[in-house]
Amino acid sequence: MMEVIRDRELHEECGVFGIYGVPNAASLTYYGLHALQHRGQEGAGIVSVDESGTFRRIKGGGLVTEVFDEAKLATLKGSTAIGHVRYTTAGGGGMENVQPFLFRHNTGDFALAHNGNIVNSELLRRHLENKGSLFQSTSDSEILAHLIKKEHSSEHRIFAIIDALNMLEGGFAFLIMTENRLYACRDKYGLRPLSIGRLNDGWVVSSETCALDIVGAEFVRDVNPGEIVTLDRNGIRSRDYSMYKRNCMCAMEYIYFARPDSDIECCNVHAFRKESGRLL
């Protein structure tokens, strides 16, 4: 019984980072992940896509500095990339669960990185497996990719993403990277943080603003609860996928998960902790 209780700890602390339209995106993603290292030390990964639409991925167990070196980063060509630092969430550990996930499909390859927990994951997994899905991992994050491809026949990926997100329950921040676009998605409750920054002519998305600072990006705004932000050659576009929206940022982000120099929902984490102490 004590084993069960000990395992019911906080397992939602991962970090996601993405760059669109900036040369040497993978190298900048490395620095971004290094700034987010406190959100997960069990594994790290980066997926890049170049101008020809070729996806490349490197991932491994351990710290960012242990997984990557200059030679490996040099192989991740392209001006768009997403990265992930992992702390074991639903589904457990193992190399197959280290993100970002990369999916090959005849309608176009895509990569996915996720921070958070999908609470109806078992129900959705059973539903998808009964319809023929074969899962490569035990992570709840992979479910979104299967939903995007299986539950919608539209040629426009944004509608497939909207339908898929509306089937998920829980707190999450997703980055979805295609050949030409980067989608940033946040749960309808706003439980997990996700920020957007501007870097030269491109864009940066990060779990925390401290990673924007490290690559020299200027903070633009947070992704809103229930929102999908699309970043591509046309700039930035926004679409709400849910009409049920609440702003319920997880308090653990302020008091435990986030770095003191990050700003979450326009509130500095260190200042929040000082004020919490004063009130106590």
PDB file of C-alpha atoms in Angstrom:
ATOM      1  CA  MET A   1       0.000   0.000   0.000  1.00  0.00           C
ATOM      2  CA  MET A   2       2.853   2.379   0.850  1.00  0.00           C
ATOM      3  CA  GLU A   3       4.306   1.756  -2.604  1.00  0.00           C
ATOM      4  CA  VAL A   4       1.109   3.015  -4.205  1.00  0.00           C
ATOM      5  CA  ILE A   5       1.063   6.126  -2.020  1.00  0.00           C
ATOM      6  CA  ARG A   6       4.718   6.904  -2.705  1.00  0.00           C
ATOM      7  CA  ASP A   7       4.101   6.713  -6.430  1.00  0.00           C
ATOM      8  CA  ARG A   8       1.281   9.257  -6.272  1.00  0.00           C
ATOM      9  CA  GLU A   9       3.689  12.172  -6.458  1.00  0.00           C
ATOM     10  CA  LEU A  10       3.739  15.108  -8.856  1.00  0.00           C
ATOM     11  CA  HIS A  11       4.689  13.709 -12.275  1.00  0.00           C
ATOM     12  CA  GLU A  12       3.750  16.567 -14.580  1.00  0.00           C
ATOM     13  CA  GLU A  13       6.978  18.514 -14.825  1.00  0.00           C
ATOM     14  CA  CYS A  14       8.293  18.501 -18.400  1.00  0.00           C
ATOM     15  CA  GLY A  15       9.568  21.314 -20.598  1.00  0.00           C
ATOM     16  CA  VAL A  16       8.811  22.066 -24.253  1.00  0.00           C
ATOM     17  CA  PHE A  17      10.620  24.488 -26.549  1.00  0.00           C
ATOM     18  CA  GLY A  18      10.125  25.294 -30.228  1.00  0.00           C
ATOM     19  CA  ILE A  19      11.543  27.617 -32.885  1.00  0.00           C
ATOM     20  CA  TYR A  20      10.082  28.575 -36.252  1.00  0.00           C
ATOM     21  CA  GLY A  21      11.904  30.471 -38.995  1.00  0.00           C
ATOM     22  CA  VAL A  22      15.311  31.014 -37.370  1.00  0.00           C
ATOM     23  CA  PRO A  23      18.595  29.645 -38.827  1.00  0.00           C
ATOM     24  CA  ASN A  24      20.339  26.939 -36.771  1.00  0.00           C
ATOM     25  CA  ALA A  25      17.090  26.266 -34.928  1.00  0.00           C
ATOM     26  CA  ALA A  26      18.388  23.073 -33.295  1.00  0.00           C
ATOM     27  CA  SER A  27      21.346  24.832 -31.666  1.00  0.00           C
ATOM     28  CA  LEU A  28      19.049  27.490 -30.215  1.00  0.00           C
ATOM     29  CA  THR A  29      16.666  24.758 -29.074  1.00  0.00           C
ATOM     30  CA  TYR A  30      19.587  23.145 -27.232  1.00  0.00           C
ATOM     31  CA  TYR A  31      20.130  26.346 -25.244  1.00  0.00           C
ATOM     32  CA  GLY A  32      16.407  26.662 -24.640  1.00  0.00           C
ATOM     33  CA  LEU A  33      16.227  23.127 -23.267  1.00  0.00           C
ATOM     34  CA  HIS A  34      19.265  23.808 -21.100  1.00  0.00           C
ATOM     35  CA  ALA A  35      17.346  26.713 -19.544  1.00  0.00           C
ATOM     36  CA  LEU A  36      14.398  24.366 -18.953  1.00  0.00           C
ATOM     37  CA  GLN A  37      16.555  21.552 -17.529  1.00  0.00           C
ATOM     38  CA  HIS A  38      14.952  21.961 -14.076  1.00  0.00           C
ATOM     39  CA  ARG A  39      11.651  20.733 -15.567  1.00  0.00           C
ATOM     40  CA  GLY A  40      13.067  17.300 -16.404  1.00  0.00           C
ATOM     41  CA  GLN A  41      16.388  15.486 -16.069  1.00  0.00           C
ATOM     42  CA  GLU A  42      15.480  11.968 -17.238  1.00  0.00           C
ATOM     43  CA  GLY A  43      15.685  12.492 -20.985  1.00  0.00           C
ATOM     44  CA  ALA A  44      15.872  15.067 -23.764  1.00  0.00           C
ATOM     45  CA  GLY A  45      15.267  15.263 -27.483  1.00  0.00           C
ATOM     46  CA  ILE A  46      15.171  17.586 -30.488  1.00  0.00           C
ATOM     47  CA  VAL A  47      13.464  17.174 -33.869  1.00  0.00           C
ATOM     48  CA  SER A  48      14.308  19.546 -36.722  1.00  0.00           C
ATOM     49  CA  VAL A  49      12.893  19.982 -40.219  1.00  0.00           C
ATOM     50  CA  ASP A  50      14.790  21.589 -43.095  1.00  0.00           C
ATOM     51  CA  GLU A  51      13.644  23.481 -46.201  1.00  0.00           C
ATOM     52  CA  SER A  52      13.262  20.244 -48.178  1.00  0.00           C
ATOM     53  CA  GLY A  53      10.859  18.842 -45.579  1.00  0.00           C
ATOM     54  CA  THR A  54      13.311  16.306 -44.134  1.00  0.00           C
ATOM     55  CA  PHE A  55      12.771  15.555 -40.436  1.00  0.00           C
ATOM     56  CA  ARG A  56      15.707  14.587 -38.232  1.00  0.00           C
ATOM     57  CA  ARG A  57      15.646  13.552 -34.585  1.00  0.00           C
ATOM     58  CA  ILE A  58      18.126  12.963 -31.777  1.00  0.00           C
ATOM     59  CA  LYS A  59      17.000  11.918 -28.306  1.00  0.00           C
ATOM     60  CA  GLY A  60      18.443  10.122 -25.321  1.00  0.00           C
ATOM     61  CA  GLY A  61      18.370   9.566 -21.583  1.00  0.00           C
ATOM     62  CA  GLY A  62      19.999  11.971 -19.149  1.00  0.00           C
ATOM     63  CA  LEU A  63      20.732  15.692 -19.118  1.00  0.00           C
ATOM     64  CA  VAL A  64      20.691  17.932 -22.186  1.00  0.00           C
ATOM     65  CA  THR A  65      24.500  18.220 -22.085  1.00  0.00           C
ATOM     66  CA  GLU A  66      24.794  14.403 -22.011  1.00  0.00           C
ATOM     67  CA  VAL A  67      22.450  13.815 -24.938  1.00  0.00           C
ATOM     68  CA  PHE A  68      23.806  16.486 -27.319  1.00  0.00           C
ATOM     69  CA  ASP A  69      27.171  17.745 -28.517  1.00  0.00           C
ATOM     70  CA  GLU A  70      28.223  20.036 -31.374  1.00  0.00           C
ATOM     71  CA  ALA A  71      28.566  17.191 -33.873  1.00  0.00           C
ATOM     72  CA  LYS A  72      25.069  15.878 -33.177  1.00  0.00           C
ATOM     73  CA  LEU A  73      23.491  19.343 -33.285  1.00  0.00           C
ATOM     74  CA  ALA A  74      25.171  19.996 -36.639  1.00  0.00           C
ATOM     75  CA  THR A  75      23.196  17.104 -38.157  1.00  0.00           C
ATOM     76  CA  LEU A  76      19.863  18.649 -37.097  1.00  0.00           C
ATOM     77  CA  LYS A  77      19.556  21.026 -40.030  1.00  0.00           C
ATOM     78  CA  GLY A  78      16.777  23.518 -40.641  1.00  0.00           C
ATOM     79  CA  SER A  79      15.203  26.722 -39.373  1.00  0.00           C
ATOM     80  CA  THR A  80      12.412  24.981 -37.456  1.00  0.00           C
ATOM     81  CA  ALA A  81      12.782  22.647 -34.470  1.00  0.00           C
ATOM     82  CA  ILE A  82      11.067  21.486 -31.303  1.00  0.00           C
ATOM     83  CA  GLY A  83      12.637  20.055 -28.163  1.00  0.00           C
ATOM     84  CA  HIS A  84      11.622  18.400 -24.922  1.00  0.00           C
ATOM     85  CA  VAL A  85      13.089  17.667 -21.490  1.00  0.00           C
ATOM     86  CA  ARG A  86      11.392  14.769 -19.754  1.00  0.00           C
ATOM     87  CA  TYR A  87      10.310  14.032 -16.242  1.00  0.00           C
ATOM     88  CA  THR A  88       8.367  10.767 -16.042  1.00  0.00           C
ATOM     89  CA  THR A  89       4.638  11.434 -16.382  1.00  0.00           C
ATOM     90  CA  ALA A  90       1.818   9.022 -17.138  1.00  0.00           C
ATOM     91  CA  GLY A  91       3.145   5.926 -18.863  1.00  0.00           C
ATOM     92  CA  GLY A  92       6.470   5.610 -17.089  1.00  0.00           C
ATOM     93  CA  GLY A  93      10.067   5.897 -18.265  1.00  0.00           C
ATOM     94  CA  GLY A  94      12.085   4.209 -21.003  1.00  0.00           C
ATOM     95  CA  MET A  95      13.661   5.426 -24.230  1.00  0.00           C
ATOM     96  CA  GLU A  96      10.460   4.882 -26.226  1.00  0.00           C
ATOM     97  CA  ASN A  97       8.797   7.546 -24.061  1.00  0.00           C
ATOM     98  CA  VAL A  98      11.482  10.209 -24.566  1.00  0.00           C
ATOM     99  CA  GLN A  99      10.101  13.031 -26.708  1.00  0.00           C
ATOM    100  CA  PRO A 100       9.625  14.691 -29.137  1.00  0.00           C
ATOM    101  CA  PHE A 101       7.753  11.926 -30.955  1.00  0.00           C
ATOM    102  CA  LEU A 102       8.216  11.780 -34.730  1.00  0.00           C
ATOM    103  CA  PHE A 103       5.477  10.336 -36.942  1.00  0.00           C
ATOM    104  CA  ARG A 104       5.740   9.371 -40.616  1.00  0.00           C
ATOM    105  CA  HIS A 105       2.533   9.667 -42.622  1.00  0.00           C
ATOM    106  CA  ASN A 106       1.558   9.820 -46.300  1.00  0.00           C
ATOM    107  CA  THR A 107      -0.170  13.171 -45.693  1.00  0.00           C
ATOM    108  CA  GLY A 108       3.038  14.625 -44.258  1.00  0.00           C
ATOM    109  CA  ASP A 109       5.404  13.852 -41.396  1.00  0.00           C
ATOM    110  CA  PHE A 110       5.026  15.660 -38.092  1.00  0.00           C
ATOM    111  CA  ALA A 111       6.606  15.825 -34.635  1.00  0.00           C
ATOM    112  CA  LEU A 112       5.010  16.371 -31.254  1.00  0.00           C
ATOM    113  CA  ALA A 113       6.154  17.433 -27.771  1.00  0.00           C
ATOM    114  CA  HIS A 114       3.977  17.593 -24.668  1.00  0.00           C
ATOM    115  CA  ASN A 115       4.030  18.904 -21.106  1.00  0.00           C
ATOM    116  CA  GLY A 116       1.258  17.818 -18.746  1.00  0.00           C
ATOM    117  CA  ASN A 117      -1.086  14.925 -18.107  1.00  0.00           C
ATOM    118  CA  ILE A 118      -4.077  13.619 -20.054  1.00  0.00           C
ATOM    119  CA  VAL A 119      -6.423  12.214 -17.430  1.00  0.00           C
ATOM    120  CA  ASN A 120      -8.662  10.282 -19.848  1.00  0.00           C
ATOM    121  CA  SER A 121      -5.689   8.690 -21.611  1.00  0.00           C
ATOM    122  CA  GLU A 122      -6.592   5.055 -20.813  1.00  0.00           C
ATOM    123  CA  LEU A 123     -10.094   5.469 -22.201  1.00  0.00           C
ATOM    124  CA  LEU A 124      -8.786   7.118 -25.387  1.00  0.00           C
ATOM    125  CA  ARG A 125      -6.015   4.536 -25.812  1.00  0.00           C
ATOM    126  CA  ARG A 126      -8.527   1.673 -25.636  1.00  0.00           C
ATOM    127  CA  HIS A 127     -10.796   3.476 -28.096  1.00  0.00           C
ATOM    128  CA  LEU A 128      -7.927   3.976 -30.561  1.00  0.00           C
ATOM    129  CA  GLU A 129      -6.525   0.456 -30.190  1.00  0.00           C
ATOM    130  CA  ASN A 130      -9.990  -0.978 -30.878  1.00  0.00           C
ATOM    131  CA  LYS A 131      -9.969   1.044 -34.116  1.00  0.00           C
ATOM    132  CA  GLY A 132      -6.591  -0.380 -35.126  1.00  0.00           C
ATOM    133  CA  SER A 133      -3.988   2.029 -33.685  1.00  0.00           C
ATOM    134  CA  LEU A 134      -0.623   0.555 -32.714  1.00  0.00           C
ATOM    135  CA  PHE A 135       1.194   2.560 -30.051  1.00  0.00           C
ATOM    136  CA  GLN A 136       4.981   2.839 -30.029  1.00  0.00           C
ATOM    137  CA  SER A 137       5.163   4.080 -26.425  1.00  0.00           C
ATOM    138  CA  THR A 138       3.282   3.915 -23.128  1.00  0.00           C
ATOM    139  CA  SER A 139       3.192   7.710 -22.865  1.00  0.00           C
ATOM    140  CA  ASP A 140      -0.161   9.503 -22.845  1.00  0.00           C
ATOM    141  CA  SER A 141       1.380  12.110 -25.182  1.00  0.00           C
ATOM    142  CA  GLU A 142       1.264   9.806 -28.210  1.00  0.00           C
ATOM    143  CA  ILE A 143      -2.537   9.679 -28.045  1.00  0.00           C
ATOM    144  CA  LEU A 144      -2.903  13.144 -29.602  1.00  0.00           C
ATOM    145  CA  ALA A 145      -1.060  12.072 -32.768  1.00  0.00           C
ATOM    146  CA  HIS A 146      -3.359   9.085 -33.246  1.00  0.00           C
ATOM    147  CA  LEU A 147      -6.437  11.230 -32.660  1.00  0.00           C
ATOM    148  CA  ILE A 148      -5.265  13.793 -35.231  1.00  0.00           C
ATOM    149  CA  LYS A 149      -4.851  11.127 -37.901  1.00  0.00           C
ATOM    150  CA  LYS A 150      -7.739   8.789 -37.080  1.00  0.00           C
ATOM    151  CA  GLU A 151     -10.629  10.990 -36.043  1.00  0.00           C
ATOM    152  CA  HIS A 152     -10.756  13.537 -38.870  1.00  0.00           C
ATOM    153  CA  SER A 153     -10.746  13.251 -42.651  1.00  0.00           C
ATOM    154  CA  SER A 154     -10.274  16.950 -43.494  1.00  0.00           C
ATOM    155  CA  GLU A 155      -7.279  17.901 -45.602  1.00  0.00           C
ATOM    156  CA  HIS A 156      -6.753  20.905 -43.313  1.00  0.00           C
ATOM    157  CA  ARG A 157      -4.692  19.749 -40.337  1.00  0.00           C
ATOM    158  CA  ILE A 158      -5.915  22.564 -38.070  1.00  0.00           C
ATOM    159  CA  PHE A 159      -9.434  21.068 -37.997  1.00  0.00           C
ATOM    160  CA  ALA A 160      -8.034  17.630 -37.165  1.00  0.00           C
ATOM    161  CA  ILE A 161      -6.030  19.177 -34.295  1.00  0.00           C
ATOM    162  CA  ILE A 162      -9.122  21.025 -33.001  1.00  0.00           C
ATOM    163  CA  ASP A 163     -11.194  17.827 -32.983  1.00  0.00           C
ATOM    164  CA  ALA A 164      -8.395  15.897 -31.279  1.00  0.00           C
ATOM    165  CA  LEU A 165      -7.791  18.495 -28.553  1.00  0.00           C
ATOM    166  CA  ASN A 166     -11.488  18.559 -27.730  1.00  0.00           C
ATOM    167  CA  MET A 167     -11.312  14.852 -26.900  1.00  0.00           C
ATOM    168  CA  LEU A 168      -8.565  15.378 -24.306  1.00  0.00           C
ATOM    169  CA  GLU A 169      -9.144  16.065 -20.621  1.00  0.00           C
ATOM    170  CA  GLY A 170      -6.360  17.305 -18.379  1.00  0.00           C
ATOM    171  CA  GLY A 171      -3.679  19.961 -18.230  1.00  0.00           C
ATOM    172  CA  PHE A 172      -1.301  20.201 -21.171  1.00  0.00           C
ATOM    173  CA  ALA A 173       0.857  22.272 -23.470  1.00  0.00           C
ATOM    174  CA  PHE A 174       1.501  20.722 -26.902  1.00  0.00           C
ATOM    175  CA  LEU A 175       3.901  21.710 -29.678  1.00  0.00           C
ATOM    176  CA  ILE A 176       3.140  20.153 -33.075  1.00  0.00           C
ATOM    177  CA  MET A 177       5.667  20.686 -35.886  1.00  0.00           C
ATOM    178  CA  THR A 178       4.914  20.001 -39.548  1.00  0.00           C
ATOM    179  CA  GLU A 179       7.010  20.694 -42.635  1.00  0.00           C
ATOM    180  CA  ASN A 180       5.742  24.269 -42.902  1.00  0.00           C
ATOM    181  CA  ARG A 181       4.214  25.147 -39.539  1.00  0.00           C
ATOM    182  CA  LEU A 182       4.512  25.109 -35.783  1.00  0.00           C
ATOM    183  CA  TYR A 183       1.334  24.776 -33.700  1.00  0.00           C
ATOM    184  CA  ALA A 184       1.291  25.724 -30.009  1.00  0.00           C
ATOM    185  CA  CYS A 185      -1.710  24.392 -28.068  1.00  0.00           C
ATOM    186  CA  ARG A 186      -2.754  24.934 -24.461  1.00  0.00           C
ATOM    187  CA  ASP A 187      -5.421  23.195 -22.398  1.00  0.00           C
ATOM    188  CA  LYS A 188      -8.757  24.928 -21.849  1.00  0.00           C
ATOM    189  CA  TYR A 189      -8.094  25.380 -18.120  1.00  0.00           C
ATOM    190  CA  GLY A 190      -4.715  27.073 -18.619  1.00  0.00           C
ATOM    191  CA  LEU A 191      -3.106  24.655 -16.142  1.00  0.00           C
ATOM    192  CA  ARG A 192       0.233  24.445 -17.976  1.00  0.00           C
ATOM    193  CA  PRO A 193       2.222  27.528 -19.047  1.00  0.00           C
ATOM    194  CA  LEU A 194       3.249  28.281 -22.653  1.00  0.00           C
ATOM    195  CA  SER A 195       4.825  31.533 -23.857  1.00  0.00           C
ATOM    196  CA  ILE A 196       5.544  33.017 -27.286  1.00  0.00           C
ATOM    197  CA  GLY A 197       8.566  35.141 -28.159  1.00  0.00           C
ATOM    198  CA  ARG A 198       9.878  36.971 -31.223  1.00  0.00           C
ATOM    199  CA  LEU A 199      13.404  36.315 -32.466  1.00  0.00           C
ATOM    200  CA  ASN A 200      14.532  38.279 -35.525  1.00  0.00           C
ATOM    201  CA  ASP A 201      12.092  37.253 -38.290  1.00  0.00           C
ATOM    202  CA  GLY A 202      11.070  34.059 -36.517  1.00  0.00           C
ATOM    203  CA  TRP A 203       9.214  32.826 -33.459  1.00  0.00           C
ATOM    204  CA  VAL A 204       9.992  30.963 -30.250  1.00  0.00           C
ATOM    205  CA  VAL A 205       7.603  29.009 -28.013  1.00  0.00           C
ATOM    206  CA  SER A 206       8.582  27.843 -24.547  1.00  0.00           C
ATOM    207  CA  SER A 207       7.189  26.404 -21.327  1.00  0.00           C
ATOM    208  CA  GLU A 208       8.872  29.281 -19.466  1.00  0.00           C
ATOM    209  CA  THR A 209      10.078  32.776 -20.332  1.00  0.00           C
ATOM    210  CA  CYS A 210      13.557  32.070 -18.895  1.00  0.00           C
ATOM    211  CA  ALA A 211      14.259  30.022 -22.048  1.00  0.00           C
ATOM    212  CA  LEU A 212      13.163  32.938 -24.259  1.00  0.00           C
ATOM    213  CA  ASP A 213      15.697  35.131 -22.481  1.00  0.00           C
ATOM    214  CA  ILE A 214      18.565  32.683 -23.006  1.00  0.00           C
ATOM    215  CA  VAL A 215      18.176  32.713 -26.818  1.00  0.00           C
ATOM    216  CA  GLY A 216      17.586  36.484 -26.995  1.00  0.00           C
ATOM    217  CA  ALA A 217      13.890  36.304 -27.890  1.00  0.00           C
ATOM    218  CA  GLU A 218      11.504  39.079 -26.916  1.00  0.00           C
ATOM    219  CA  PHE A 219       8.414  37.963 -25.009  1.00  0.00           C
ATOM    220  CA  VAL A 220       5.227  38.623 -27.006  1.00  0.00           C
ATOM    221  CA  ARG A 221       2.441  36.941 -25.030  1.00  0.00           C
ATOM    222  CA  ASP A 222       1.227  33.732 -23.428  1.00  0.00           C
ATOM    223  CA  VAL A 223      -0.792  31.180 -25.341  1.00  0.00           C
ATOM    224  CA  ASN A 224      -4.297  31.532 -23.919  1.00  0.00           C
ATOM    225  CA  PRO A 225      -6.307  28.672 -22.395  1.00  0.00           C
ATOM    226  CA  GLY A 226      -8.151  26.740 -25.110  1.00  0.00           C
ATOM    227  CA  GLU A 227      -6.097  28.353 -27.884  1.00  0.00           C
ATOM    228  CA  ILE A 228      -4.085  27.047 -30.831  1.00  0.00           C
ATOM    229  CA  VAL A 229      -1.428  29.449 -32.108  1.00  0.00           C
ATOM    230  CA  THR A 230      -0.172  28.771 -35.632  1.00  0.00           C
ATOM    231  CA  LEU A 231       3.289  30.013 -36.637  1.00  0.00           C
ATOM    232  CA  ASP A 232       4.266  29.906 -40.311  1.00  0.00           C
ATOM    233  CA  ARG A 233       5.477  32.070 -43.208  1.00  0.00           C
ATOM    234  CA  ASN A 234       2.286  34.149 -42.912  1.00  0.00           C
ATOM    235  CA  GLY A 235       3.186  35.132 -39.345  1.00  0.00           C
ATOM    236  CA  ILE A 236       1.139  34.325 -36.259  1.00  0.00           C
ATOM    237  CA  ARG A 237      -2.515  33.272 -36.227  1.00  0.00           C
ATOM    238  CA  SER A 238      -4.829  32.321 -33.408  1.00  0.00           C
ATOM    239  CA  ARG A 239      -7.802  29.994 -33.168  1.00  0.00           C
ATOM    240  CA  ASP A 240      -9.850  28.941 -30.143  1.00  0.00           C
ATOM    241  CA  TYR A 241     -10.578  25.217 -30.080  1.00  0.00           C
ATOM    242  CA  SER A 242     -12.772  25.316 -26.974  1.00  0.00           C
ATOM    243  CA  MET A 243     -15.453  27.725 -25.805  1.00  0.00           C
ATOM    244  CA  TYR A 244     -15.086  26.428 -22.241  1.00  0.00           C
ATOM    245  CA  LYS A 245     -12.070  28.428 -21.082  1.00  0.00           C
ATOM    246  CA  ARG A 246     -10.824  29.059 -17.562  1.00  0.00           C
ATOM    247  CA  ASN A 247      -7.624  30.573 -16.248  1.00  0.00           C
ATOM    248  CA  CYS A 248      -6.611  28.048 -13.589  1.00  0.00           C
ATOM    249  CA  MET A 249      -2.799  28.074 -13.669  1.00  0.00           C
ATOM    250  CA  CYS A 250      -1.423  25.289 -11.478  1.00  0.00           C
ATOM    251  CA  ALA A 251      -0.072  26.830  -8.264  1.00  0.00           C
ATOM    252  CA  MET A 252       2.813  24.336  -8.293  1.00  0.00           C
ATOM    253  CA  GLU A 253       4.233  26.159 -11.307  1.00  0.00           C
ATOM    254  CA  TYR A 254       4.786  29.194  -9.085  1.00  0.00           C
ATOM    255  CA  ILE A 255       5.935  27.479  -5.910  1.00  0.00           C
ATOM    256  CA  TYR A 256       7.862  24.480  -7.231  1.00  0.00           C
ATOM    257  CA  PHE A 257       8.149  23.762 -10.969  1.00  0.00           C
ATOM    258  CA  ALA A 258       9.204  27.053 -12.565  1.00  0.00           C
ATOM    259  CA  ARG A 259      12.532  28.876 -12.398  1.00  0.00           C
ATOM    260  CA  PRO A 260      12.528  32.026 -10.185  1.00  0.00           C
ATOM    261  CA  ASP A 261      13.475  34.286 -13.121  1.00  0.00           C
ATOM    262  CA  SER A 262      10.511  33.160 -15.252  1.00  0.00           C
ATOM    263  CA  ASP A 263       7.315  35.158 -15.648  1.00  0.00           C
ATOM    264  CA  ILE A 264       4.102  33.118 -15.654  1.00  0.00           C
ATOM    265  CA  GLU A 265       0.912  34.886 -16.713  1.00  0.00           C
ATOM    266  CA  CYS A 266       2.824  38.188 -16.428  1.00  0.00           C
ATOM    267  CA  CYS A 267       3.781  37.482 -12.810  1.00  0.00           C
ATOM    268  CA  ASN A 268       7.424  36.939 -11.828  1.00  0.00           C
ATOM    269  CA  VAL A 269       7.887  33.605 -10.049  1.00  0.00           C
ATOM    270  CA  HIS A 270      10.375  34.943  -7.484  1.00  0.00           C
ATOM    271  CA  ALA A 271       8.078  37.885  -6.672  1.00  0.00           C
ATOM    272  CA  PHE A 272       5.146  35.469  -6.320  1.00  0.00           C
ATOM    273  CA  ARG A 273       7.110  33.337  -3.849  1.00  0.00           C
ATOM    274  CA  LYS A 274       8.125  36.380  -1.802  1.00  0.00           C
ATOM    275  CA  GLU A 275       4.554  37.657  -1.664  1.00  0.00           C
ATOM    276  CA  SER A 276       3.282  34.175  -0.721  1.00  0.00           C
ATOM    277  CA  GLY A 277       5.757  34.134   2.171  1.00  0.00           C
ATOM    278  CA  ARG A 278       4.686  37.593   3.275  1.00  0.00           C
ATOM    279  CA  LEU A 279       1.025  36.598   3.303  1.00  0.00           C
ATOM    280  CA  LEU A 280       1.790  33.412   5.234  1.00  0.00           C
TER     281      LEU A 280
END
